Amino acid sequence: GQDGSYLAEFLLNKGYEVHGLIRHSSTPNTSRIDHIKKDLRLIKGDITDLSSLFDTAPTRLDEIYHLAAQSDVGQSFISQAHTRMTNIEGTANIIELANRDLGWGESKLYNAATSEMFGSSQPPQNEDTPFHPCSPYGVSKLAAYWSTVHAREAGLHASSGILFNHESPRRGENFVTRKTTKAVARIKLGLQDKLVLGNLDARRDWGHAKDYVEAMWLMLQQEKPDDYVISTGVSTTVRQFCEMAFETAGIPIEWDKGQPKHLERAYLKKRRRPGEPRVVQVSSDFYRPLEVNYLKGDSAKARKVLGWKPSVGIRTLVKEMVEADLEAEKGCQCR
């Protein structure tokens, strides 16, 4: 995923010997790491199979970054058993792997937790905010979080990063941010007519994945393991993200204010004519059974203890993603 590729780059630049676990597949997708693949030691395995982990993973690992997950919130409602197996059992197996190396010296474990564990809790959310997940994904990651806490209490140097939403040009196309920027690029180039979205008023705290992998590393450089919220502290609606993406591409839009929210649509600004096709449409198909309406993180602890702070703002992030998708789509046209 995006985090693994950025983290691998970050660690290589610091002189690490980097081993990466990838799933067995007849058509493996390594596009995010092809440019550094020669510098990595890739291992095929499955985090849900403990014996395969023990057979394939090298011993004496200094730092373990556990990023693997079924992370699609919407899909977690459909594939609940798979989500539980990957996120809960998989984490338990990674903890076992970290404990295996205790005889050689201390292995430090980073566990990727998520703001979805907070669910409907009131923002801004920090390390003391009660958890109230609203999806099978959030529930599974909360179980993995507590497994990591218990491992730490048993003596393992284990920390969890409670990461709020973080994006990049490497984000999967099934996530609303990348779905939006790719669609905007295709609309700009005349390859697509419209973008279909769900809840436009959902608010998220979006940062850049590059900033967040640095926070992961900083957690494992601390003498004492702990849990940290990683966020920008700025919350943006899906609607605002969408507007910024179209604006970046030079396609300003306006919303049809005469429609109820579940039927909202947007048109090209200043060019609307009777019967003109919409460029954004809302569909109930993209609403979640239980929606998390407002996530906004308070990362004061990480800023104070780790010395971490985000370097990329939301407008810069959107611009980078749209421009990357425009280049990618132009490249596809040339081939």
XYZ file of C-alpha atoms in Angstrom:
335
model
C 0.000 0.000 0.000
C 0.899 3.683 0.055
C 2.229 3.588 3.620
C 4.471 0.594 3.014
C 6.030 2.156 -0.075
C 6.699 5.519 1.574
C 8.000 3.829 4.725
C 10.342 1.615 2.699
C 11.761 4.704 0.958
C 12.133 6.486 4.297
C 13.976 3.579 5.939
C 16.253 2.979 2.943
C 17.250 6.639 3.040
C 18.245 6.136 6.670
C 20.463 3.174 5.788
C 18.182 0.370 6.973
C 18.163 -3.138 5.543
C 14.481 -3.388 4.656
C 12.542 -6.644 4.441
C 8.960 -6.522 3.166
C 6.210 -9.118 3.431
C 3.963 -9.394 0.367
C 1.037 -11.708 -0.248
C 1.216 -14.743 -2.507
C -0.467 -13.818 -5.792
C -0.412 -15.005 -9.377
C -0.379 -11.321 -10.407
C 1.458 -9.434 -7.649
C 1.090 -5.646 -7.713
C 4.394 -4.030 -6.813
C 3.913 -0.821 -8.803
C 4.337 1.379 -5.725
C 7.775 -0.075 -4.975
C 9.117 -0.943 -8.426
C 11.501 2.025 -8.304
C 13.149 0.689 -5.101
C 12.498 -3.029 -5.534
C 16.154 -3.840 -6.156
C 17.038 -2.419 -2.730
C 14.388 -4.402 -0.832
C 14.302 -7.979 0.400
C 10.774 -9.114 -0.389
C 9.268 -12.151 1.306
C 6.064 -13.888 0.232
C 3.821 -14.827 3.110
C 0.499 -14.451 4.873
C 0.012 -12.716 8.225
C -2.980 -14.939 8.961
C -0.741 -18.034 8.818
C 1.606 -18.044 11.813
C 3.681 -20.995 10.626
C 4.401 -19.305 7.289
C 5.485 -16.154 9.116
C 7.913 -18.094 11.276
C 9.218 -20.021 8.259
C 9.828 -17.012 6.013
C 10.579 -14.017 8.237
C 14.236 -13.462 9.158
C 15.265 -13.633 12.802
C 16.723 -10.780 14.834
C 14.424 -8.111 13.454
C 15.168 -4.738 15.049
C 11.967 -2.961 14.060
C 8.681 -4.420 12.833
C 6.142 -2.145 11.151
C 2.766 -3.866 11.015
C 0.777 -2.107 8.285
C -1.046 -5.055 6.708
C -4.833 -4.933 6.997
C -8.173 -5.170 5.269
C -8.574 -1.388 5.436
C -11.598 -0.695 3.237
C -14.317 0.447 5.660
C -17.175 -0.112 3.232
C -15.908 -3.566 2.295
C -15.697 -4.510 5.977
C -19.517 -4.530 6.167
C -19.587 -7.053 3.303
C -16.535 -9.183 4.213
C -16.728 -9.203 7.991
C -15.093 -12.595 8.545
C -12.167 -11.732 6.268
C -11.771 -8.370 8.008
C -11.679 -10.021 11.445
C -9.247 -12.711 10.334
C -6.822 -10.295 8.691
C -6.927 -7.490 11.228
C -7.298 -9.379 14.510
C -5.662 -12.767 13.914
C -3.045 -11.200 11.660
C -2.023 -8.754 14.382
C -1.849 -11.530 16.971
C 0.522 -13.421 14.670
C 2.751 -10.374 14.148
C 2.961 -9.977 17.928
C 4.014 -13.628 18.172
C 6.697 -12.954 15.580
C 7.988 -9.974 17.550
C 8.047 -12.021 20.741
C 10.025 -14.758 18.973
C 13.018 -12.453 18.677
C 13.073 -11.395 22.330
C 15.696 -14.058 22.995
C 18.075 -12.303 20.584
C 17.422 -8.826 21.876
C 14.566 -6.388 21.791
C 12.382 -6.219 18.685
C 10.339 -3.039 18.516
C 6.836 -3.288 17.091
C 4.760 -0.566 15.457
C 1.054 -1.322 15.009
C -1.037 0.741 12.603
C -4.218 1.708 14.428
C -6.874 4.040 13.034
C -9.116 6.986 13.818
C -12.060 4.756 12.820
C -11.761 3.292 16.338
C -13.189 6.575 17.657
C -16.275 6.318 15.487
C -19.000 8.577 16.866
C -16.943 10.001 19.756
C -16.916 13.791 19.851
C -14.010 15.613 18.157
C -11.278 16.577 18.551
C -10.166 13.035 19.370
C -6.956 12.308 21.288
C -5.400 9.397 23.191
C -7.920 9.799 26.035
C -11.041 9.922 23.851
C -13.387 6.935 24.374
C -13.482 4.455 21.513
C -16.817 3.895 19.785
C -16.231 2.235 16.388
C -19.075 2.270 13.857
C -17.867 -0.377 11.387
C -16.533 -3.943 11.400
C -13.217 -2.429 10.303
C -13.127 -0.105 13.309
C -14.058 -2.947 15.663
C -11.346 -5.218 14.260
C -8.679 -2.527 14.523
C -9.725 -1.783 18.090
C -9.213 -5.459 18.956
C -5.767 -5.296 17.328
C -5.016 -2.119 19.288
C -5.822 -3.782 22.622
C -3.760 -6.837 21.652
C -0.823 -4.475 21.143
C -1.455 -2.800 24.510
C -1.439 -6.202 26.229
C 1.794 -7.164 24.447
C 3.387 -3.962 25.709
C 2.240 -4.643 29.250
C 3.836 -8.087 28.950
C 7.207 -6.527 28.111
C 7.276 -5.995 24.333
C 8.352 -2.600 23.000
C 5.052 -2.123 21.154
C 3.460 1.155 20.098
C 0.315 1.965 18.137
C -0.100 4.962 15.893
C -3.739 6.038 15.863
C -3.522 7.478 12.389
C -6.188 9.748 10.996
C -6.877 9.668 7.269
C -3.760 10.146 5.192
C -3.576 10.254 1.436
C -1.171 10.524 -1.493
C -0.993 9.827 -5.230
C -0.328 6.206 -4.201
C -3.657 5.877 -2.384
C -5.894 3.044 -3.578
C -8.628 4.022 -6.027
C -11.316 2.528 -3.769
C -10.819 5.383 -1.269
C -12.907 8.534 -1.751
C -9.926 10.890 -2.073
C -8.176 9.010 -4.857
C -11.484 8.105 -6.481
C -12.193 11.839 -6.611
C -8.835 13.028 -7.946
C -8.713 10.317 -10.596
C -12.254 11.090 -11.743
C -11.493 14.825 -11.890
C -8.430 14.129 -14.041
C -10.449 11.938 -16.393
C -13.264 14.511 -16.621
C -10.689 17.194 -17.420
C -9.309 15.050 -20.256
C -12.739 14.103 -21.595
C -12.403 10.453 -20.573
C -15.226 10.400 -18.004
C -18.550 12.235 -17.677
C -19.189 12.424 -13.949
C -18.060 11.531 -10.434
C -20.491 9.641 -8.192
C -20.047 10.054 -4.421
C -21.846 9.260 -1.175
C -22.075 11.470 1.918
C -20.659 14.858 0.910
C -20.841 16.218 4.454
C -18.652 13.578 6.117
C -15.697 15.395 7.691
C -12.206 13.906 7.788
C -8.785 14.994 9.032
C -6.662 14.372 5.923
C -2.845 14.443 5.957
C -0.064 13.224 3.658
C 1.151 9.624 3.966
C 4.794 10.769 3.755
C 4.391 12.765 6.964
C 2.685 9.887 8.732
C 5.353 7.251 8.035
C 7.898 9.554 9.669
C 5.711 9.497 12.792
C 5.740 5.677 12.729
C 9.520 5.657 12.741
C 9.748 8.252 15.500
C 7.584 6.080 17.772
C 10.087 3.237 17.593
C 12.995 5.548 18.397
C 11.539 6.294 21.841
C 12.927 4.561 24.909
C 9.418 3.987 26.232
C 6.714 2.555 23.933
C 3.359 4.318 23.870
C 0.362 5.154 21.695
C 0.027 8.369 19.703
C -2.669 10.116 17.693
C -1.251 11.291 14.358
C -3.320 13.973 12.638
C -3.256 17.469 11.154
C -5.963 18.924 13.387
C -7.772 20.285 10.310
C -11.063 18.716 9.256
C -12.417 18.934 5.698
C -15.686 17.702 4.210
C -15.846 15.402 1.210
C -17.657 18.248 -0.546
C -14.750 20.648 0.100
C -12.191 18.066 -1.037
C -14.197 17.583 -4.225
C -14.381 21.344 -4.865
C -10.623 21.745 -4.346
C -9.907 18.890 -6.756
C -12.056 20.384 -9.526
C -10.601 23.840 -8.865
C -7.061 22.453 -9.169
C -7.953 21.003 -12.569
C -9.402 24.332 -13.701
C -13.006 23.090 -13.570
C -14.885 25.213 -11.002
C -18.257 23.707 -10.090
C -21.470 24.831 -8.418
C -23.993 22.734 -6.507
C -27.680 22.496 -7.308
C -29.062 23.885 -4.056
C -32.611 22.876 -4.888
C -32.002 19.174 -4.246
C -32.143 17.171 -0.982
C -28.717 16.037 0.242
C -29.084 12.445 -0.935
C -29.846 13.692 -4.462
C -27.298 16.524 -4.672
C -25.419 17.190 -7.851
C -22.921 19.695 -9.225
C -22.508 21.357 -12.590
C -19.785 23.323 -14.324
C -19.789 26.821 -12.841
C -20.996 29.716 -15.063
C -21.674 27.347 -17.942
C -24.887 25.737 -16.802
C -27.568 25.373 -19.445
C -30.918 23.564 -19.427
C -30.267 19.859 -19.668
C -26.520 20.201 -19.112
C -25.101 16.974 -17.645
C -23.965 16.992 -14.040
C -20.288 16.394 -13.224
C -20.899 15.245 -9.629
C -23.796 13.114 -8.475
C -24.696 11.711 -5.062
C -25.806 8.095 -4.803
C -27.077 6.225 -1.754
C -25.045 3.253 -2.997
C -21.971 4.933 -1.511
C -23.444 5.647 1.912
C -22.203 3.404 4.724
C -24.696 1.491 6.920
C -23.247 3.406 9.901
C -21.560 6.670 8.983
C -18.772 8.327 10.953
C -19.650 11.969 10.397
C -16.819 13.927 11.979
C -13.197 13.005 12.651
C -10.663 15.598 13.770
C -7.504 14.610 15.604
C -5.585 16.245 18.425
C -1.937 15.234 17.959
C -0.538 17.455 20.745
C 1.114 14.469 22.443
C 2.969 13.400 19.273
C 4.080 16.965 18.638
C 5.421 17.314 22.174
C 6.967 13.875 22.761
C 8.020 12.870 19.235
C 8.720 16.339 17.895
C 6.503 15.458 14.943
C 4.301 17.796 12.951
C 2.637 17.582 9.531
C 4.335 19.443 6.693
C 1.691 19.160 3.952
C -1.617 21.050 4.084
C -4.865 19.899 2.523
C -4.698 22.151 -0.549
C -1.140 21.066 -1.336
C -2.172 17.434 -0.899
C -5.147 17.772 -3.243
C -3.018 19.569 -5.843
C -0.353 16.844 -5.742
C -2.936 14.088 -6.163
C -4.816 15.748 -9.020
C -1.626 16.591 -10.916
C -0.333 13.030 -10.484
C -3.593 11.592 -11.812
C -3.569 13.988 -14.764
C -0.052 12.828 -15.678
C -1.003 9.173 -15.234
C -4.116 9.481 -17.412
C -2.206 11.362 -20.118
C 0.366 8.569 -20.047
C -2.368 5.974 -20.520
C -3.643 7.866 -23.565
C -0.183 7.846 -25.131
C 0.229 4.091 -24.846
